[in-house]
mmCIF file of C-alpha atoms and ligand atoms in Angstrom:
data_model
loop_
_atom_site.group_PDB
_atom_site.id
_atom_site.type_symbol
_atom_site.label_atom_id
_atom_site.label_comp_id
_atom_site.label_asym_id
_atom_site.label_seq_id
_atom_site.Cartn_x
_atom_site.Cartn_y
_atom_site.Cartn_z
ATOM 1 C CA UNK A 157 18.848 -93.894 46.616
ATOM 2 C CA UNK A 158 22.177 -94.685 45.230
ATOM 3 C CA UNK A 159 21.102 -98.485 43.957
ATOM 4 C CA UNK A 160 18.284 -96.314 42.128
ATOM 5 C CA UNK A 161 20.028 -93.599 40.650
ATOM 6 C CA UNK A 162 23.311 -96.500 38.866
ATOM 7 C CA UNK A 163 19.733 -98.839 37.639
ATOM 8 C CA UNK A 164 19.119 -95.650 35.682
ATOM 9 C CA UNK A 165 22.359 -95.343 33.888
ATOM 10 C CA UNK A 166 21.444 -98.828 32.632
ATOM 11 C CA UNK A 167 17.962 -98.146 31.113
ATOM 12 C CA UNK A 168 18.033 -98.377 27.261
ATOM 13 C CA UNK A 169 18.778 -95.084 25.113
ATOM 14 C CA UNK A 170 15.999 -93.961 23.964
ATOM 15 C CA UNK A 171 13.933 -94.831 26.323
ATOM 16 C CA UNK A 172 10.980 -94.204 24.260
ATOM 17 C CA UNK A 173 10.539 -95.472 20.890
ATOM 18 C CA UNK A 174 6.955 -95.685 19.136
ATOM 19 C CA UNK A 175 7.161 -96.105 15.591
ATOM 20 C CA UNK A 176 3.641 -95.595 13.330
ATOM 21 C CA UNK A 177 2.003 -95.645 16.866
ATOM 22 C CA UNK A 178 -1.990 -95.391 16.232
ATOM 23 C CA UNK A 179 -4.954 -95.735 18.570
ATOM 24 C CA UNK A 180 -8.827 -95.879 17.637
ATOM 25 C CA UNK A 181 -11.457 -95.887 19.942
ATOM 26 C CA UNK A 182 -14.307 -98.191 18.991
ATOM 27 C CA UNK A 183 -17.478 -97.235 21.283
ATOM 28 C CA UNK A 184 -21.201 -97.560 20.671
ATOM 29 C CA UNK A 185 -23.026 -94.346 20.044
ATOM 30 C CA UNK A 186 -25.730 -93.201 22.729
ATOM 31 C CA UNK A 187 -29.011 -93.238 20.788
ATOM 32 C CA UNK A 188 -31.156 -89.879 21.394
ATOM 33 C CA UNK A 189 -34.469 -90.105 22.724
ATOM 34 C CA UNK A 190 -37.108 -92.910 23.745
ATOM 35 C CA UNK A 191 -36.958 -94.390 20.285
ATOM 36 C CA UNK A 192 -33.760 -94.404 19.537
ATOM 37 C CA UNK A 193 -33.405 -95.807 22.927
ATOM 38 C CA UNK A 194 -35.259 -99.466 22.270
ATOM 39 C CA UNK A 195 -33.901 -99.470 18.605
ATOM 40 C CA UNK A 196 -30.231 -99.520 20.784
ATOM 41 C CA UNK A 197 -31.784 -102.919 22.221
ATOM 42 C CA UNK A 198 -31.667 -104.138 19.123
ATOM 43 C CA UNK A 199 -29.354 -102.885 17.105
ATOM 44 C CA UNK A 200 -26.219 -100.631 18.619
ATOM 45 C CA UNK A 201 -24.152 -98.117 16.188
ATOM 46 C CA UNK A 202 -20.735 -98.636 16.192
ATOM 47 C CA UNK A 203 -18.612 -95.504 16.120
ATOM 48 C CA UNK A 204 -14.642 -95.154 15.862
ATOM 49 C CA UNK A 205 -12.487 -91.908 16.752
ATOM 50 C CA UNK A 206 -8.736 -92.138 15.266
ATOM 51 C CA UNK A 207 -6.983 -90.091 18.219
ATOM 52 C CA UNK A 208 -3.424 -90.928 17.356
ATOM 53 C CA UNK A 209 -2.712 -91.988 13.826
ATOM 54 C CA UNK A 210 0.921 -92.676 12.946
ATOM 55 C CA UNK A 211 3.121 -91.015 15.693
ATOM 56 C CA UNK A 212 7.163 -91.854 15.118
ATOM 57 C CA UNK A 213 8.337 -90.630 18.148
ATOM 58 C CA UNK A 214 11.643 -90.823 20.104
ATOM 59 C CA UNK A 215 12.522 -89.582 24.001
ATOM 60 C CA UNK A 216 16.195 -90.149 24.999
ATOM 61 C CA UNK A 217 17.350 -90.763 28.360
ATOM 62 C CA UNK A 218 17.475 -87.495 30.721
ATOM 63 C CA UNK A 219 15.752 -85.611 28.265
ATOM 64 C CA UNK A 220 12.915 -83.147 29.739
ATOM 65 C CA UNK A 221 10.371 -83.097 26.916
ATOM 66 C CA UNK A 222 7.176 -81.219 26.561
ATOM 67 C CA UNK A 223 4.085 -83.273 25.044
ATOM 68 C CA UNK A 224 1.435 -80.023 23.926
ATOM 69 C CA UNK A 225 -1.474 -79.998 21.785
ATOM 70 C CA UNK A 226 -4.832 -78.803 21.810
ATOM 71 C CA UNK A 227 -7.391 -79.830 23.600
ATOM 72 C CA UNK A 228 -8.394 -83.097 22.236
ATOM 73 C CA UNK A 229 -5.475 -83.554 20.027
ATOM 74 C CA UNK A 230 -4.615 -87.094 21.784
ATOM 75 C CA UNK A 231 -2.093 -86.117 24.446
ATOM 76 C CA UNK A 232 -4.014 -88.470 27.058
ATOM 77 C CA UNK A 233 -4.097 -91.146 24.792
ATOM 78 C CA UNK A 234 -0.347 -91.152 23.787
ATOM 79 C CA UNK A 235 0.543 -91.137 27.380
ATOM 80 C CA UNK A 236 -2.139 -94.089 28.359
ATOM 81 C CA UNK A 237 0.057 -96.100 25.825
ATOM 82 C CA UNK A 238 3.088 -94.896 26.843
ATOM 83 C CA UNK A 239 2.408 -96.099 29.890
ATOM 84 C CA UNK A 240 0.613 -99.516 29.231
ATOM 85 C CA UNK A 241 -2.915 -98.359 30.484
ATOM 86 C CA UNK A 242 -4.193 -98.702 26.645
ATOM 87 C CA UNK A 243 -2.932 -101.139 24.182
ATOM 88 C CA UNK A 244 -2.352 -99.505 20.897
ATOM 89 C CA UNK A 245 -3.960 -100.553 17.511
ATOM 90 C CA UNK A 246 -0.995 -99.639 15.349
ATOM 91 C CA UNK A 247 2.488 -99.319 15.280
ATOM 92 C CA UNK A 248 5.121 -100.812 17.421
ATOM 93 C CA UNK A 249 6.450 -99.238 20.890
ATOM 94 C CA UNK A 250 8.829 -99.657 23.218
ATOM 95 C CA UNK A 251 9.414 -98.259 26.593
ATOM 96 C CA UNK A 252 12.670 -98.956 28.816
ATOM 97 C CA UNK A 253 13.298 -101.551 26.572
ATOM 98 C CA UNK A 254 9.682 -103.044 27.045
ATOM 99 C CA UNK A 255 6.300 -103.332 25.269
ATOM 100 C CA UNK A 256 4.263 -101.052 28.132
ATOM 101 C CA UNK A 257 0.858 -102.722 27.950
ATOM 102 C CA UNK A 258 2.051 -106.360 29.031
ATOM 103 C CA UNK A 259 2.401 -104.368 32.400
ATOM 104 C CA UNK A 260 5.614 -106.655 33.217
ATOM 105 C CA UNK A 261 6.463 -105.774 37.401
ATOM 106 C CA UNK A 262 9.888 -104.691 35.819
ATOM 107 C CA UNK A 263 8.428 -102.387 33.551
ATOM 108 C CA UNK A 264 6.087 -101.094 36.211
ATOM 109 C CA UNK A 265 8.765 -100.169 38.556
ATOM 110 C CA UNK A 266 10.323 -98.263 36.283
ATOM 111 C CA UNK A 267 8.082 -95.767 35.924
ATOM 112 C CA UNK A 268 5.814 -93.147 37.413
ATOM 113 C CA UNK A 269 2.776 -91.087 36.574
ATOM 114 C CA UNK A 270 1.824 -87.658 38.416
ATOM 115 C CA UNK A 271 -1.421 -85.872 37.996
ATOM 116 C CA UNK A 272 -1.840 -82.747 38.934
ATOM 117 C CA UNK A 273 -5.756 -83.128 38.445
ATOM 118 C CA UNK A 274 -5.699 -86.617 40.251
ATOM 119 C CA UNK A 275 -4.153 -87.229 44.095
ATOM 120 C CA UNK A 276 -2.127 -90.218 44.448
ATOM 121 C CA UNK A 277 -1.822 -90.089 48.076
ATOM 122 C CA UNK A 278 -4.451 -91.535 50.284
ATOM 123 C CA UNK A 279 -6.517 -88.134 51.698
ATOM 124 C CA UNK A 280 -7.322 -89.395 55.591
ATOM 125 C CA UNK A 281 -3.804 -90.505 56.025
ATOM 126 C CA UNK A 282 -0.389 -89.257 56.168
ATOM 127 C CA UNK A 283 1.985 -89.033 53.223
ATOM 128 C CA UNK A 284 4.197 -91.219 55.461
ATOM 129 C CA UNK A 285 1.312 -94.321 55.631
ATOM 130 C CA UNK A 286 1.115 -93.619 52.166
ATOM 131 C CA UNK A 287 4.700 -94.293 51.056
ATOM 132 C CA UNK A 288 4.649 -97.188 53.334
ATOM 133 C CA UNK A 289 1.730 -98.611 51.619
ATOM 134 C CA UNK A 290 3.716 -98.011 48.427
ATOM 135 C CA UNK A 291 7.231 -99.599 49.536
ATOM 136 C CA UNK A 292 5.096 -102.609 50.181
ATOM 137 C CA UNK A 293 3.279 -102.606 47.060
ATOM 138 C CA UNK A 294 6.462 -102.204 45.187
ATOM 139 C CA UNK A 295 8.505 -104.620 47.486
ATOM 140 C CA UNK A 296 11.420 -101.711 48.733
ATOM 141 C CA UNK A 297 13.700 -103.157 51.526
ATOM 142 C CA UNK A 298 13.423 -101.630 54.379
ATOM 143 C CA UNK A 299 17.158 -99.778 54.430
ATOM 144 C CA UNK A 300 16.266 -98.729 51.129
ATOM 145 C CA UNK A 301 12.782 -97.293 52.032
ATOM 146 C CA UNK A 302 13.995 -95.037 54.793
ATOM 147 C CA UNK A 303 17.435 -93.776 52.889
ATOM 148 C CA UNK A 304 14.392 -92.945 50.202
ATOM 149 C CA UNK A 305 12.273 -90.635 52.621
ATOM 150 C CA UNK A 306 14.937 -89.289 53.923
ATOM 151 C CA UNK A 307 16.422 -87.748 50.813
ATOM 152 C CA UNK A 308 12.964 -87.513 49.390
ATOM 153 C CA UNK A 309 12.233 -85.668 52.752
ATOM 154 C CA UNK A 310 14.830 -83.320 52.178
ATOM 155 C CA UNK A 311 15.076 -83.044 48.252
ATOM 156 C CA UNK A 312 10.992 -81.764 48.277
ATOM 157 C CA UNK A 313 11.277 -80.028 51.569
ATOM 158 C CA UNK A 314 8.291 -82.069 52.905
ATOM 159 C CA UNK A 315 10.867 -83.776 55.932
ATOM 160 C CA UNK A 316 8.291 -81.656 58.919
ATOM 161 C CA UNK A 317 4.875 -82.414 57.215
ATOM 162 C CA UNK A 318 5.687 -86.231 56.371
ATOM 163 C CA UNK A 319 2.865 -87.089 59.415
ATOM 164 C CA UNK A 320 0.113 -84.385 58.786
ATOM 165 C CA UNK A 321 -2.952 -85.762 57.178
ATOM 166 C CA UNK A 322 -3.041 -85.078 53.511
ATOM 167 C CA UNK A 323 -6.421 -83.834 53.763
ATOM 168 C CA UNK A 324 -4.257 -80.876 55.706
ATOM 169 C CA UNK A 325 -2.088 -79.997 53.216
ATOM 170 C CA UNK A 326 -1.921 -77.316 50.925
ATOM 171 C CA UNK A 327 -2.348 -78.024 47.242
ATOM 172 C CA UNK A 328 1.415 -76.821 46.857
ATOM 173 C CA UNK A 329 2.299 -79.023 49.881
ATOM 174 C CA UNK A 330 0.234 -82.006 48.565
ATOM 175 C CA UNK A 331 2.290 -81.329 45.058
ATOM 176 C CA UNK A 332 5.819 -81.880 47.077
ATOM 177 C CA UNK A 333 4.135 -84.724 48.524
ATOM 178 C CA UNK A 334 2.123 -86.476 45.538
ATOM 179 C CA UNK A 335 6.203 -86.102 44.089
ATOM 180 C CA UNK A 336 7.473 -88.043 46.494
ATOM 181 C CA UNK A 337 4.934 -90.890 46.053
ATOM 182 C CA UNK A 338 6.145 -91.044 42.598
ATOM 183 C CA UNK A 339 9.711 -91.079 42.924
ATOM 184 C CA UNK A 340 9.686 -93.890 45.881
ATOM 185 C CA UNK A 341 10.345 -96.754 43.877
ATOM 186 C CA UNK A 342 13.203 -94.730 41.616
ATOM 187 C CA UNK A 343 11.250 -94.703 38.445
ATOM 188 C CA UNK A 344 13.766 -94.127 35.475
ATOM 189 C CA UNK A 345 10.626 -92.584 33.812
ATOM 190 C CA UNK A 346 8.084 -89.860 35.374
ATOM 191 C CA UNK A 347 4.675 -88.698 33.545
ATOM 192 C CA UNK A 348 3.825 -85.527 34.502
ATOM 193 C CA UNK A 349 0.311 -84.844 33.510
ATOM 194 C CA UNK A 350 -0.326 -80.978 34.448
ATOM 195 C CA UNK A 351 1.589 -81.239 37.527
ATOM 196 C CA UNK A 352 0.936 -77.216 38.199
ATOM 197 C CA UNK A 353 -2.919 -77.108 37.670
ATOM 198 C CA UNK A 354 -4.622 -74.760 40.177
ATOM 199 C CA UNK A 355 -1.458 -74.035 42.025
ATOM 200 C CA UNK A 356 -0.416 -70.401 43.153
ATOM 201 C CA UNK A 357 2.496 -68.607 40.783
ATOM 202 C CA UNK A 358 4.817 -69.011 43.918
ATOM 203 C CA UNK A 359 4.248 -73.074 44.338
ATOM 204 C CA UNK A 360 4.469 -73.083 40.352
ATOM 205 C CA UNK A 361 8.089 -71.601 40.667
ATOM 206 C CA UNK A 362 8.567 -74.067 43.667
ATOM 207 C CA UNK A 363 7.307 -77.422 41.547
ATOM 208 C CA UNK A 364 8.735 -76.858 38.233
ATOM 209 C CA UNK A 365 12.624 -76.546 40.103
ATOM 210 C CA UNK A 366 11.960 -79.406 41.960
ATOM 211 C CA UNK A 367 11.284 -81.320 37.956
ATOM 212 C CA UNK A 368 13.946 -79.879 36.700
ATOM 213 C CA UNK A 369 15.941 -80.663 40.616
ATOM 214 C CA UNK A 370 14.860 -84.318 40.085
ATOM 215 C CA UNK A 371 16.364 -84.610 36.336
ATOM 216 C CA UNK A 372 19.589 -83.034 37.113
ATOM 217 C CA UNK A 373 20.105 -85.258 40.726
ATOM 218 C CA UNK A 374 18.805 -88.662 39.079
ATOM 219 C CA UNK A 375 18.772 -88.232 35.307
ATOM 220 C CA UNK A 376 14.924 -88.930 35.653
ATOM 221 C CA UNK A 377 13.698 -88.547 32.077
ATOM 222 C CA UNK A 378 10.548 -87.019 32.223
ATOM 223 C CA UNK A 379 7.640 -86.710 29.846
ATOM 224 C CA UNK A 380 5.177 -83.462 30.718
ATOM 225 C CA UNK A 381 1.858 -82.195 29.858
ATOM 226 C CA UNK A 382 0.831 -78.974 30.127
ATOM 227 C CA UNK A 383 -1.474 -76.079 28.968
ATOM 228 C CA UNK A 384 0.808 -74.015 31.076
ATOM 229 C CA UNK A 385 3.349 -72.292 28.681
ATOM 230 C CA UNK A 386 5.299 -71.138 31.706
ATOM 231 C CA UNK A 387 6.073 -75.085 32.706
ATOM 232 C CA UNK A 388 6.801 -75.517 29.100
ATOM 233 C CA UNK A 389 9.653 -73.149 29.231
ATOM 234 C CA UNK A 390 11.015 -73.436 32.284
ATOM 235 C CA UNK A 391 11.559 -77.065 31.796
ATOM 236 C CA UNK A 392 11.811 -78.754 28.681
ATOM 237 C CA UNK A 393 13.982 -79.033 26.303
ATOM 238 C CA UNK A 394 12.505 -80.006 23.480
ATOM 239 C CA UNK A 395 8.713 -80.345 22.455
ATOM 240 C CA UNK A 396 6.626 -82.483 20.716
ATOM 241 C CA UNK A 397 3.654 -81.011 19.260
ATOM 242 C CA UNK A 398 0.589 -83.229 18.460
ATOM 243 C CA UNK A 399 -2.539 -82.098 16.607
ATOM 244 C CA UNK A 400 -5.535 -83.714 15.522
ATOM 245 C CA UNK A 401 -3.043 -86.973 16.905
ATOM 246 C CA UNK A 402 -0.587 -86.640 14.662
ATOM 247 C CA UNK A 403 2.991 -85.475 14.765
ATOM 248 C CA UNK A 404 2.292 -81.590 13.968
ATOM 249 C CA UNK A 405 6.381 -80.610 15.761
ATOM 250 C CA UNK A 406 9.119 -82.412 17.474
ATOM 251 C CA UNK A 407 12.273 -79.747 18.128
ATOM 252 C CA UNK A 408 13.221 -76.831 20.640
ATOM 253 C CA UNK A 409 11.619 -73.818 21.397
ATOM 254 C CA UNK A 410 13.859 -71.934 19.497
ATOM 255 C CA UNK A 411 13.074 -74.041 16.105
ATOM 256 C CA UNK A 412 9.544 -73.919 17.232
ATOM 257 C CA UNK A 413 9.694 -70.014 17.754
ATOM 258 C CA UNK A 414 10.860 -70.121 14.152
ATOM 259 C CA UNK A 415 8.179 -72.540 13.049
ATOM 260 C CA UNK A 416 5.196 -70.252 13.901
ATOM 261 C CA UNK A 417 7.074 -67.427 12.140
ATOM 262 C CA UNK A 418 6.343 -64.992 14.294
ATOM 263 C CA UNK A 419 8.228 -61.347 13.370
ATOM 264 C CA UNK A 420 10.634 -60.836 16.116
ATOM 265 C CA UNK A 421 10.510 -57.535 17.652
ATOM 266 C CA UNK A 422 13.008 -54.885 19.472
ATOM 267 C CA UNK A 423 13.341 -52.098 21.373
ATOM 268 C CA UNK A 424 15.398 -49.212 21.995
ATOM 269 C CA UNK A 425 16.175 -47.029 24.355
ATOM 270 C CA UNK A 426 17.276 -43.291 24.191
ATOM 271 C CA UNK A 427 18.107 -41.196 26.410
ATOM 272 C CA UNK A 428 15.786 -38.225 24.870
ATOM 273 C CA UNK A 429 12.901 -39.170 22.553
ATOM 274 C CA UNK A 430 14.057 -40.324 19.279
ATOM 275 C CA UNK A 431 13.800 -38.736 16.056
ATOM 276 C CA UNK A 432 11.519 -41.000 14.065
ATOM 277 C CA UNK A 433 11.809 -40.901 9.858
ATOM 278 C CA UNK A 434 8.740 -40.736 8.325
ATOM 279 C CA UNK A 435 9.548 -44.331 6.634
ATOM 280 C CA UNK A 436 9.185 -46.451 9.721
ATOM 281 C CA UNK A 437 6.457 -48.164 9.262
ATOM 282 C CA UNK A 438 5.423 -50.093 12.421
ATOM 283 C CA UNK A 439 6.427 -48.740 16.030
ATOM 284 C CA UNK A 440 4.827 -48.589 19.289
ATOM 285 C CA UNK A 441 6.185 -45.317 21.807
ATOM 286 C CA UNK A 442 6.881 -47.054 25.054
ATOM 287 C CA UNK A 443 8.387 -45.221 28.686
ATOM 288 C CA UNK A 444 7.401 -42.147 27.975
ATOM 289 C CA UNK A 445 8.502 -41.427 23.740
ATOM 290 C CA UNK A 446 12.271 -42.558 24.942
ATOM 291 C CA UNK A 447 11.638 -46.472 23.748
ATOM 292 C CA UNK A 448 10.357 -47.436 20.408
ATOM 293 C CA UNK A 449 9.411 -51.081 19.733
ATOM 294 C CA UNK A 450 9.857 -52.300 15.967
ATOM 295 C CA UNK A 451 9.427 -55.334 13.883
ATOM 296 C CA UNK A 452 12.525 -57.115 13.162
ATOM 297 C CA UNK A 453 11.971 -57.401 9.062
ATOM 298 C CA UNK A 454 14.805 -59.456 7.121
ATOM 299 C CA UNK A 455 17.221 -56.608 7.324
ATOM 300 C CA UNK A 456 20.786 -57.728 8.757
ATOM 301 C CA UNK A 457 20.594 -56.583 12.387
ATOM 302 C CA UNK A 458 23.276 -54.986 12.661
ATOM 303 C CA UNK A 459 22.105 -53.215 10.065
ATOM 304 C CA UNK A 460 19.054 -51.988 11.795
ATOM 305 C CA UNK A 461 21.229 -50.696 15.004
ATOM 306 C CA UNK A 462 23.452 -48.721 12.773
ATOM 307 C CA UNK A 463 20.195 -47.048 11.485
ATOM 308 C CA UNK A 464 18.973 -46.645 14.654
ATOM 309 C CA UNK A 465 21.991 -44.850 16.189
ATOM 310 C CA UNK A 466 21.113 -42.085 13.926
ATOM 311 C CA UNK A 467 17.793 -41.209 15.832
ATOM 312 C CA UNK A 468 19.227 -40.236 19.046
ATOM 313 C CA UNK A 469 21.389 -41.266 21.426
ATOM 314 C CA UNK A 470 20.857 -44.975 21.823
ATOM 315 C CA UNK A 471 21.283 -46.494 24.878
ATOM 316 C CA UNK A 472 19.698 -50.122 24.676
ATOM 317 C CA UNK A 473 18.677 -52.129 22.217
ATOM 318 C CA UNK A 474 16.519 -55.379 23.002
ATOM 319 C CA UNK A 475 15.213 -58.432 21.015
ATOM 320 C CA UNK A 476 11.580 -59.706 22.460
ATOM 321 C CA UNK A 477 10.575 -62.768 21.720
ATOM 322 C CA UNK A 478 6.945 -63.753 20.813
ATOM 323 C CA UNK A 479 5.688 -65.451 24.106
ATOM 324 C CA UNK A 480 5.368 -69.666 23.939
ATOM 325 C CA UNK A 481 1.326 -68.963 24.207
ATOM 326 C CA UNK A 482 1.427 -66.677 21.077
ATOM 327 C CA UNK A 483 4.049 -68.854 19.197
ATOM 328 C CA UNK A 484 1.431 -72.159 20.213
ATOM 329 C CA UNK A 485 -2.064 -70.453 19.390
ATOM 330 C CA UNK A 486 -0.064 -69.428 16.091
ATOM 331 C CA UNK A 487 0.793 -73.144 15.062
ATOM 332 C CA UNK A 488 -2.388 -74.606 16.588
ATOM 333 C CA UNK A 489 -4.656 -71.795 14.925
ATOM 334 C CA UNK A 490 -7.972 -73.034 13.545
ATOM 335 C CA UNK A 491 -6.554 -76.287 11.993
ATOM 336 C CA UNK A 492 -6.066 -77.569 15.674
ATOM 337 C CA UNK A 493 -9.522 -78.272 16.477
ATOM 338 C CA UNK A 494 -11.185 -81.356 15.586
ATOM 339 C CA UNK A 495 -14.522 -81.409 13.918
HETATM 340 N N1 ATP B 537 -12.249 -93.580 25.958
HETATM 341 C C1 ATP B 537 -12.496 -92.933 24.832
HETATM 342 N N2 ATP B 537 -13.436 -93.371 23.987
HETATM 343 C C2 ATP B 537 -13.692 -92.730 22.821
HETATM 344 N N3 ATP B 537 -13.029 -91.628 22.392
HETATM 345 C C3 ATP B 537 -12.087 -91.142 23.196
HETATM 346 C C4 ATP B 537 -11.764 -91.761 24.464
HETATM 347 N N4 ATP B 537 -10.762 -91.048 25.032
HETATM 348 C C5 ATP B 537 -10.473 -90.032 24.187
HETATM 349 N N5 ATP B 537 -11.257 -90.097 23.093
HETATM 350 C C6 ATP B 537 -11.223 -89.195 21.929
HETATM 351 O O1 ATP B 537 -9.897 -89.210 21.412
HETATM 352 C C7 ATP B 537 -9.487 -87.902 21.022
HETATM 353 C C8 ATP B 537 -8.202 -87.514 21.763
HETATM 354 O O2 ATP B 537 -8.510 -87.385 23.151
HETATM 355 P P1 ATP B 537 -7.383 -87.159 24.281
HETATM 356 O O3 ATP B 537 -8.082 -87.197 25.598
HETATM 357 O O4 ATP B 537 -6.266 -88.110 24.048
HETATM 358 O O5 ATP B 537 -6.888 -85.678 23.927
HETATM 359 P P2 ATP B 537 -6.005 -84.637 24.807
HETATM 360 O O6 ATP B 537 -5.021 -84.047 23.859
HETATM 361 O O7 ATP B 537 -5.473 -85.310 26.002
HETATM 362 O O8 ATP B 537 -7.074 -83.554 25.199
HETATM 363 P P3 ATP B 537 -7.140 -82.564 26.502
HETATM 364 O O9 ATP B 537 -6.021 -81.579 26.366
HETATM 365 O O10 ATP B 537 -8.477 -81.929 26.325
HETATM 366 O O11 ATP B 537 -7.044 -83.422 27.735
HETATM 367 C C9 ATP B 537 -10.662 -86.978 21.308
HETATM 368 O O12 ATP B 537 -11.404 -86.847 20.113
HETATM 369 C C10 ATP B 537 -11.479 -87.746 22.340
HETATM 370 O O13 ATP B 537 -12.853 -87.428 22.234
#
């Protein structure tokens, strides 16, 4: 792996660039019923749908970044460009230092798409037959090709399964395995497309530190999708939020956490039950009456715990943040959804 992990040192910074990036569909609209049927003989509606309209985006090399939206917001269709599988029909883009939908072999080799949805191994065979089938589609030497499954082997813990049939895997085996497929060829680049769909909590632990094992052993930069808030926070480091396909947030969670405004909230602890005032005006008893959860208002904190300490005797105080699934159905809300 060594050749492949100095090529990526060399791979342009950013490694993503789109600039006033657009895509419409253009598709003929099924006619209902038997009439509208034979009028399509003749004459055929033409419909458009603007799913991305113009996205400035940037991803910088070894960067783990989160691409969310709603459902429908034009995720899919960003990464189809991204990755040369649809040619936009606005704006410029460039990916490792290439326009992705002339497909170039060098541009190709660079990068890597998993799906969590979608196996990329073949099901009757091996994963071993498989990556063979891939080192000769991609043209690995043979040194190369076993120094590769033997680090892959032991990076994704898949070295004693390499020969079982994939059709007699688990899902969170096949996951450690579909990885593999995808970092063969050394890809500078990985889309992950929902790579923890449908998997146990356990094998989501186990996948999302293998990502984040991958970025810190090869400087993969990686680009994931995911309605899985839990992935989202584990991993990246910064998000990029489209709705309705435009740029809605590009930061961290922290600036994003701020960007839904959600009131921050804290607890303390006493060791008897506190001695309320009258005043407070939102708090939930937790434990027993010995915690009380409030609403962090725009009083100086410290503030706040000096207040507190004349309740009782306080023992803990701690800030909760709003979870990433409250903070995103908060900035999504209603204006998310397309028509
Ligand atoms: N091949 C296509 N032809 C016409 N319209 C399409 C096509 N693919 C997607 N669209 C439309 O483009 C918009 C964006 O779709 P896209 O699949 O990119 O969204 P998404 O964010 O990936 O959604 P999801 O989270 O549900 O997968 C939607 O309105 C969708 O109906």
């Amino acid at each position: 792996m060594e050749s492949i992990v100095r090529a990526r040192f060399s791979e342009p910074d950013p490694v993503i660039t789109a600039r006033n990036l657009g895509k419409t569909y253009e598709f003929h609209r099924q006619p209902q019923g038997l009439m509208g049927a034979i009028r399509s003989l003749f004459h055929r509606e033409l419909t458009s749908v603007q799913a991305v309209h113009g996205l400035d985006l940037e991803v910088r090399r070894g960067e783990i970044v989160g691409l969310l939206g709603p459902n429908g917001a034009g995720k899919t269709t960003v990464v189809k460009m991204l990755c040369g599988l649809l040619e936009p029909t606005a704006g410029t883009l460039s990916v490792c230092g290439e326009r992705p939908s002339d497909r170039s072999s060098s541009f190709l080799s660079r990068i890597s798409v998993i799906f969590g949805q979608k196996a990329m191994l073949w099901w009757d065979v091996s994963t071993r037959e498989s990556l063979r089938i891939h080192r000769s589609m991609y043209g690995i030497p043979s040194g190369d090709f076993s120094e590769a499954v033997g680090s892959l082997g032991e990076l994704l813990g898949i070295t004693g399964i390499l020969d079982t049939p994939v059709r007699n895997l688990s899902l969170g085996q096949r996951m450690r395995c579909e990885l593999a497929l995808a970092l063969l060829h050394g890809p500078t680049l990985l889309f992950a497309d929902e790579p923890t769909i449908g998997l146990d909590v356990e094998a989501k632990v186990v996948v999302r530190n293998l990502f984040r094992e991958i970025n810190q052993t090869f400087g993969t930069t990686i680009l994931l999708t995911s309605h899985d808030m839990n992935d989202v926070e584990a991993l990246c480091d910064r998000v990029i939020v489209i709705n309705a396909g435009r740029m809605a947030f590009d930061g961290d969670l922290t600036e994003l956490r701020a960007h839904a405004d959600i009131p921050r909230e804290v607890v303390l602890t006493y060791r008897d039950a506190p001695r309320l005032p009258p005043d407070v005006l939102w708090a939930s008893i937790e434990n027993g009456a010995r915690s009380v959860r409030l609403r962090l208002g725009n009083e100086p904190f410290a503030e706040l715990v000096q207040t507190a300490t004349r309740w009782g005797d306080l023992l803990d105080v701690r800030i909760v943040e709003a979870g990433l699934d409250e903070v995103m159905a908060k900035v999504f809300g209603d204006r998310g959804r397309r028509p």
